[in-house]
Short mmCIF file of C-alpha atoms in Angstrom, two decimals:
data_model
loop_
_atom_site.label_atom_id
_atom_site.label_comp_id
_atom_site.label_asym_id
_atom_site.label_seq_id
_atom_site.Cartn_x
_atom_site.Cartn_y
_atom_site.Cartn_z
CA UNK A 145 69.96 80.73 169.34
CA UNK A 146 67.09 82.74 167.46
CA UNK A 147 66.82 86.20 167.95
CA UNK A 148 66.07 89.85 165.65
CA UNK A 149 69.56 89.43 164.60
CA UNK A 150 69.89 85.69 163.43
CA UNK A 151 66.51 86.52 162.13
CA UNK A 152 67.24 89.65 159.81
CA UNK A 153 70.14 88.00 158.60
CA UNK A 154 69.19 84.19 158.39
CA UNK A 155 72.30 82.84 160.55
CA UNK A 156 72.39 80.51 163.15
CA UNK A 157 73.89 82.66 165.51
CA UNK A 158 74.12 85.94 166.30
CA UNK A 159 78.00 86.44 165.59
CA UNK A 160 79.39 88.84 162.81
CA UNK A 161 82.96 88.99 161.88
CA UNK A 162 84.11 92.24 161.61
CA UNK A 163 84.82 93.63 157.69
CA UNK A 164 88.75 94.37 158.37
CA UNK A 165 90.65 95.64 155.73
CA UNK A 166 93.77 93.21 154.85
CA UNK A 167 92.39 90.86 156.71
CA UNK A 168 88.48 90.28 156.05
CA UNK A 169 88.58 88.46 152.13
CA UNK A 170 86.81 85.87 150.79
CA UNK A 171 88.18 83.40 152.43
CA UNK A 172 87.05 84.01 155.95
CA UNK A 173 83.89 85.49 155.15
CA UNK A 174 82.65 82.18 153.39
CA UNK A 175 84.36 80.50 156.41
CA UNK A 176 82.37 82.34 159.18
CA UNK A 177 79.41 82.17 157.16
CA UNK A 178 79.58 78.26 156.58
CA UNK A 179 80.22 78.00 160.64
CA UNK A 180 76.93 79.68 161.18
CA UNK A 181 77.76 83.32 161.75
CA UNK A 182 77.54 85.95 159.49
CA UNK A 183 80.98 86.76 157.32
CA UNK A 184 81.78 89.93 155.92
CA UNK A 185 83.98 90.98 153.15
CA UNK A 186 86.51 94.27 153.76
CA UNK A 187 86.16 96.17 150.76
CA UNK A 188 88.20 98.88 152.41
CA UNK A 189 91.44 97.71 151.43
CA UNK A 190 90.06 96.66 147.70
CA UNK A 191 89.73 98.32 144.21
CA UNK A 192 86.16 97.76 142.63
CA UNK A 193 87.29 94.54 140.37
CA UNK A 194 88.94 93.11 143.22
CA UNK A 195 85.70 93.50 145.10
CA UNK A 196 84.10 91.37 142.68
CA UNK A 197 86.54 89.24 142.53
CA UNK A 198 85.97 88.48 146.16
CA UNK A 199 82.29 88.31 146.26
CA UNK A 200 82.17 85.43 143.41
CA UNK A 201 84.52 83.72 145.09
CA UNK A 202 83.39 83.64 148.08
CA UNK A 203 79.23 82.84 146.55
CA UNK A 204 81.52 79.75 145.22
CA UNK A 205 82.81 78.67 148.75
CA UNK A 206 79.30 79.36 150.54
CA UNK A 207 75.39 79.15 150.21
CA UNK A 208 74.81 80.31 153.20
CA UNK A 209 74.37 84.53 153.90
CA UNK A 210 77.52 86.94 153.72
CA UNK A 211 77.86 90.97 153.93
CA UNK A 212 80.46 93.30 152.46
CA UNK A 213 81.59 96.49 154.64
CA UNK A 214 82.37 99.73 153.12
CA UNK A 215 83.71 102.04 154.75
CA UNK A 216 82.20 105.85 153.35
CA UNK A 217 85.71 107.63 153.51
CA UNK A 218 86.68 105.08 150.47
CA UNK A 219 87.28 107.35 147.38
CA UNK A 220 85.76 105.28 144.73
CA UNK A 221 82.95 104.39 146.88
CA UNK A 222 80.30 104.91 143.61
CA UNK A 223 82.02 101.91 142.08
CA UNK A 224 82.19 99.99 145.09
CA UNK A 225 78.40 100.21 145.38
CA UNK A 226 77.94 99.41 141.71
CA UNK A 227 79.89 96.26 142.36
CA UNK A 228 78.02 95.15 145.21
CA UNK A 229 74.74 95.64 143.67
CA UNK A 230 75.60 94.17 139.87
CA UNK A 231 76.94 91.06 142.11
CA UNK A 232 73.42 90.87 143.93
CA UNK A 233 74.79 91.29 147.42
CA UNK A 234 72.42 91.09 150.09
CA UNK A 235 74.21 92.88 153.17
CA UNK A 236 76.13 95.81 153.52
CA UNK A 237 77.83 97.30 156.13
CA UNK A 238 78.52 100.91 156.29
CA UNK A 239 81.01 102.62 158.36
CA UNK A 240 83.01 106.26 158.59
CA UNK A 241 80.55 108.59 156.95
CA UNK A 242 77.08 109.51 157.31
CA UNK A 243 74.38 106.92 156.82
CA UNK A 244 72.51 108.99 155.26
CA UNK A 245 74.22 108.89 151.78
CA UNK A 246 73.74 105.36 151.02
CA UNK A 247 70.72 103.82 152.71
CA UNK A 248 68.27 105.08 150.67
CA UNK A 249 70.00 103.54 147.34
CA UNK A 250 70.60 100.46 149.28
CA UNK A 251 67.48 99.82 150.75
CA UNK A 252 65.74 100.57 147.39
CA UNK A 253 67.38 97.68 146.18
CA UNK A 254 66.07 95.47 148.96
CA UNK A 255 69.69 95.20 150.65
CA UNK A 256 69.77 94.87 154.40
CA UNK A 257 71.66 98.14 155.65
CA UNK A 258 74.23 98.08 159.25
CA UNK A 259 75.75 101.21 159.89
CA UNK A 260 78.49 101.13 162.44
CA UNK A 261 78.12 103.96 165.61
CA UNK A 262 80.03 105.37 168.32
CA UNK A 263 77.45 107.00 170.24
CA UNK A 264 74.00 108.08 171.03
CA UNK A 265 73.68 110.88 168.89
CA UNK A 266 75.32 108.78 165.47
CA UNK A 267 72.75 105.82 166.42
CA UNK A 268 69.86 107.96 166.38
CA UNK A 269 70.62 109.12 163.32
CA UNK A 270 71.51 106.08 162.07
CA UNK A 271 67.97 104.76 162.75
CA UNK A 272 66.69 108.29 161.42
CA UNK A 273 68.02 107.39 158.11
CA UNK A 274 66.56 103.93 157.69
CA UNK A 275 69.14 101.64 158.21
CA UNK A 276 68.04 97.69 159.62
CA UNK A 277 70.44 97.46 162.88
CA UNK A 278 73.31 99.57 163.87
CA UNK A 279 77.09 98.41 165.18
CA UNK A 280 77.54 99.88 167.99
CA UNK A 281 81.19 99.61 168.54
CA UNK A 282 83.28 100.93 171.62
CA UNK A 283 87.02 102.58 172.26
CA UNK A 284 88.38 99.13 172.90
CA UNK A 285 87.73 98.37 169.32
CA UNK A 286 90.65 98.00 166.88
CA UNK A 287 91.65 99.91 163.72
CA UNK A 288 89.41 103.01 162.99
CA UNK A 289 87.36 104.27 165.91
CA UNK A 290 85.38 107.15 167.52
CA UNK A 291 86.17 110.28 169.07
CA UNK A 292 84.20 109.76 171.87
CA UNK A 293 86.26 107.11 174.07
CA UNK A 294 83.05 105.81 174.92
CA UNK A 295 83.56 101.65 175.95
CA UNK A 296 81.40 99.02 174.85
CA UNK A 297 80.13 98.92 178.67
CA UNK A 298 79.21 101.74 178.77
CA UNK A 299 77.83 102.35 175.05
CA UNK A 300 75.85 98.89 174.32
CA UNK A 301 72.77 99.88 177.60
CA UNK A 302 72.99 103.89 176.30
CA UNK A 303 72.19 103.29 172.76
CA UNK A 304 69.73 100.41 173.47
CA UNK A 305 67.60 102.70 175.69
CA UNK A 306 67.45 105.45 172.68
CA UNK A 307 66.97 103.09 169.62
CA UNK A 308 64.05 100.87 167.92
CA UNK A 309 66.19 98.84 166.00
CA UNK A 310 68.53 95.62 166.56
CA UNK A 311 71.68 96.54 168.56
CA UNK A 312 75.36 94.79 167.83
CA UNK A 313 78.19 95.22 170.22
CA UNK A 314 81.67 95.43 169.03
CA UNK A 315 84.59 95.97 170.56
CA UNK A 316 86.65 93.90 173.15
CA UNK A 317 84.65 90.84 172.52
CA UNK A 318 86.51 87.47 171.71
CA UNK A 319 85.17 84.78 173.56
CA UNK A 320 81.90 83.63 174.62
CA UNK A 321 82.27 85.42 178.31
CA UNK A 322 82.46 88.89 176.15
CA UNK A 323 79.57 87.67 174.39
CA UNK A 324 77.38 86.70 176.99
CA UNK A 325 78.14 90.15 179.00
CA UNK A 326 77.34 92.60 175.49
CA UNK A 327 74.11 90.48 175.52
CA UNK A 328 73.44 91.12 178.75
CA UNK A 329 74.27 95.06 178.83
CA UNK A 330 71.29 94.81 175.92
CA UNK A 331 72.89 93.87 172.75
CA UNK A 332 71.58 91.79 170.13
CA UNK A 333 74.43 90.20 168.69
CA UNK A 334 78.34 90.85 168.45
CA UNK A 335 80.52 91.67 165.83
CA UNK A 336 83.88 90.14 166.49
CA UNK A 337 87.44 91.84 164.67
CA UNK A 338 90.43 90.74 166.29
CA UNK A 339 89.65 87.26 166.96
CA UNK A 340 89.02 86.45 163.26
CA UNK A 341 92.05 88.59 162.58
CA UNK A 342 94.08 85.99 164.22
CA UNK A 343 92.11 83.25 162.44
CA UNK A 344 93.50 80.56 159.82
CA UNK A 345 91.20 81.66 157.08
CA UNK A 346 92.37 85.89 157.66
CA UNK A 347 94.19 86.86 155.04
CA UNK A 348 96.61 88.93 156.96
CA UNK A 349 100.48 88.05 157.38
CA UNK A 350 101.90 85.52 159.71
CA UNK A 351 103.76 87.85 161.36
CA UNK A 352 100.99 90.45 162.35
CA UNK A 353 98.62 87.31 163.76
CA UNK A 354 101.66 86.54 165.82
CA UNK A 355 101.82 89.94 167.14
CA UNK A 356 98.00 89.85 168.12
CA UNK A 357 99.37 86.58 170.04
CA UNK A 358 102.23 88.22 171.54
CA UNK A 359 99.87 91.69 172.33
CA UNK A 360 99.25 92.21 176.22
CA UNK A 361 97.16 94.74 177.95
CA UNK A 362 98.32 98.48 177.34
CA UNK A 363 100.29 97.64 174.23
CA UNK A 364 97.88 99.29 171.92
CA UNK A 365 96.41 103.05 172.04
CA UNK A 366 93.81 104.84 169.92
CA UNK A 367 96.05 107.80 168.45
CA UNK A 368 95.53 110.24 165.14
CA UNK A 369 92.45 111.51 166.22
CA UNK A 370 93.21 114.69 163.85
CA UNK A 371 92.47 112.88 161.20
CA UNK A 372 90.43 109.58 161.77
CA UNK A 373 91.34 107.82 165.24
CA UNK A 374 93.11 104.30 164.97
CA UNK A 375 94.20 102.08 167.54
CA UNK A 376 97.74 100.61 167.24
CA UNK A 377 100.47 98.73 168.63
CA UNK A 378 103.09 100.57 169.86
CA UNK A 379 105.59 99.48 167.56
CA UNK A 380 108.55 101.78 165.67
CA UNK A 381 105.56 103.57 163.70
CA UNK A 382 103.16 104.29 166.44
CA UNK A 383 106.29 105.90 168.46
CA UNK A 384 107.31 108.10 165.37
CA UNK A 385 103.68 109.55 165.18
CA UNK A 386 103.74 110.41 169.19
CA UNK A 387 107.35 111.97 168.85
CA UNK A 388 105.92 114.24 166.54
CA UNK A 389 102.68 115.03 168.62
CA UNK A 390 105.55 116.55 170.67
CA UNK A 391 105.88 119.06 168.29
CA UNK A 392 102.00 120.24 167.96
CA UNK A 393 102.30 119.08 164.43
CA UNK A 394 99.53 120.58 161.82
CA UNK A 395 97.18 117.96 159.86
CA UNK A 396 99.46 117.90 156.53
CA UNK A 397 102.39 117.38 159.21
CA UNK A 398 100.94 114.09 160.54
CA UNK A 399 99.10 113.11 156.90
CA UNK A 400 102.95 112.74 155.72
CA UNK A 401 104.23 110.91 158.38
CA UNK A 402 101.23 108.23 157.67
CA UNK A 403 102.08 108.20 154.08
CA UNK A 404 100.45 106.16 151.99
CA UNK A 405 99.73 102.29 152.11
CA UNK A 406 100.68 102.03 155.66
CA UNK A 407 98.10 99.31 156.95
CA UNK A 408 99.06 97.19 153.83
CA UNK A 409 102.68 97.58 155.00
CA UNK A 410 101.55 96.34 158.36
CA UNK A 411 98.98 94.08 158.25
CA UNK A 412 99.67 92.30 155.17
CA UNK A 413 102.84 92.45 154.31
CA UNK A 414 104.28 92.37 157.67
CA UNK A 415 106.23 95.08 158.79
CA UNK A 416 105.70 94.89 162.09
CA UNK A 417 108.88 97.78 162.80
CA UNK A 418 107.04 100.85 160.10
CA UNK A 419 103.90 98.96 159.53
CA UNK A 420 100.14 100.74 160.75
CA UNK A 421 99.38 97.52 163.32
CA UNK A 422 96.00 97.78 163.92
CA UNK A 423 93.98 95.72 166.64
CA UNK A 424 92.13 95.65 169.72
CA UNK A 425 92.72 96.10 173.11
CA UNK A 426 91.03 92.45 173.72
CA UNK A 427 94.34 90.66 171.69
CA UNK A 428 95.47 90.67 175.45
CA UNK A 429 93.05 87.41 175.74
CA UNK A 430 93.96 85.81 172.11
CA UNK A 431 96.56 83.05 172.53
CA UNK A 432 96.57 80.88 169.36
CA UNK A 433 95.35 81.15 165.63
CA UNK A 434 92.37 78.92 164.93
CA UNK A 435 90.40 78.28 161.96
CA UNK A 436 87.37 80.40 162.19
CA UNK A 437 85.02 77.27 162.52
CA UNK A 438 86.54 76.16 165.70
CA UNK A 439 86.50 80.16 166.57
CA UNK A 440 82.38 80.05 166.48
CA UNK A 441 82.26 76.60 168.03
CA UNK A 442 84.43 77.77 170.84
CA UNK A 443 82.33 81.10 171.47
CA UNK A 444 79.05 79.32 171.26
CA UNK A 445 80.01 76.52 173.49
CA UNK A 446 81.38 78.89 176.25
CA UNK A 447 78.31 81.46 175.77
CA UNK A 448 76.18 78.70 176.71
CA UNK A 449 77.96 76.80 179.43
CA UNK A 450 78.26 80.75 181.12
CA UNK A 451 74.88 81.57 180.23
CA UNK A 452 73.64 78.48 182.37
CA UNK A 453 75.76 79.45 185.48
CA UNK A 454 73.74 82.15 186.15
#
């Protein structure tokens, strides 16, 4: 399965797990990577020397390639960087910002740069500012989102008629059916969240993979779009924050209700009742918690049984 993407990267196949924070550590980076994909590590969710921590652990549990996403909004996103490059990382993934404000440094250091888009206009600029291959990632994605509403349908044949560069489609894509359709719209690979999310090697709590079992379609919604749009379950927390859109409430109104640590309290510590639960709309098709080698096997096997069908 060679194409621009295993190519760039030097995978087997052209499958990226998603850098989630809480969930995406060592762990099941090194795990996705051994299976063939490409594993990234969430440094969202991590203070500089646990970054490190992370990366040399997981250079311990593979040889093979692995990527670390950073989200821009991070506040000590200097040190993050400084991490990545003392460590020798080869692949970063940049997300929430503009790519403009760390290619440059990145690609001067001969790292391979993703930047993840919502639209036309962001991918455009996204190849404007150097970067290798762009995310393109639609409103059925989980956690942090775009504005837009724009699907993965509808997104993935849009930006691929703009752009020059190698296209990956995220967003409500777990199985080799998704894969094989993103492909087919014009993508080059996928990057795959809540499937890993509900994987062995994920480092999130047992009780919020058993909520991605238990999610069904129209139990999640992308809300908060004040301040940077998330899509959540509709537990206790998610029903506070659309009691008080009742209101008209002002930014600093809904900052406080999210408080502070509120995906941690969710995702990995497990409170499903005033936790942040974020995941996709595509949990709807997620029935059991593999490891993330049988994940890949499963996806490639299907993508190729489908892809002969037609």
């Amino acid at each position: 399965m060679t194409n621009t993407i295993t190519q760039l990267f030097k995978i087997k196949y052209p499958i990226i797990q998603g850098g989630m924070v809480w969930v995406s550590g060592w762990k099941l980076a090194s795990a996705v990577s051994n299976a063939g994909g490409l594993g990234l590590i969430g440094a969202g969710s991590m203070y500089p020397e646990v970054l490190r921590e992370h990366i040399q652990k997981c250079k311990k549990a593979t040889n093979k390639p692995f990527g670390v996403n950073v989200p821009m909004l991070y506040p000590q996103i200097d040190a993050l960087m400084n991490v990545i490059i003392e460590e020798g990382v080869t692949i970063v993934f940049t997300s929430a910002g503009n790519p403009k404000t760390w290619t440059s440094f990145l690609k001067n250091k001969r790292i391979i740069v993703v930047h993840v888009v919502s639209s036309v206009k962001f991918a455009l600029k996204a190849e404007l500012a150097g970067v290798d291959a762009i995310v393109c990632e639609g409103f059925e994605a989980g956690g942090h989102n775009g504005r837009e509403e724009s699907t993965t349908f509808t997104l993935i044949p849009m930006v691929k008629e703009q752009v020059n560069i190698p296209v990956i489609a995220a967003g409500g894509i777990a199985n080799g059916r998704g894969m094989l359709a993103a492909m087919v719209l014009g993508a080059d690979g996928v990057q795959i969240g809540s499937r890993f999310a509900a994987s062995e090697e994920s480092s999130a709590h047992t009780n919020f993979k058993q909520t991605i079992l238990d999610v069904k379609d129209g139990d999640t919604h992308l809300t908060l779009k004040e301040l940077a749009p998330v899509r959540l379950v509709k537990n206790k927390f998610y029903k506070e924050i659309q009691e008080l859109y009742q209101k008209n409430p002002t930014r600093e109104e809904l900052k406080d209700l999210l408080g502070r640590a509120r995906a941690k309290k969710g995702i990995f510590e497990g409170d499903l009742v005033n936790g942040e639960l974020e995941i996709g709309q595509i949990a709807g098709i997620i029935h059991r918690i593999a490891s993330a080698e049988e994940i890949i096997k499963e996806i490639v096997n299907d993508f190729e049984v489908l892809k002969k069908s037609f």
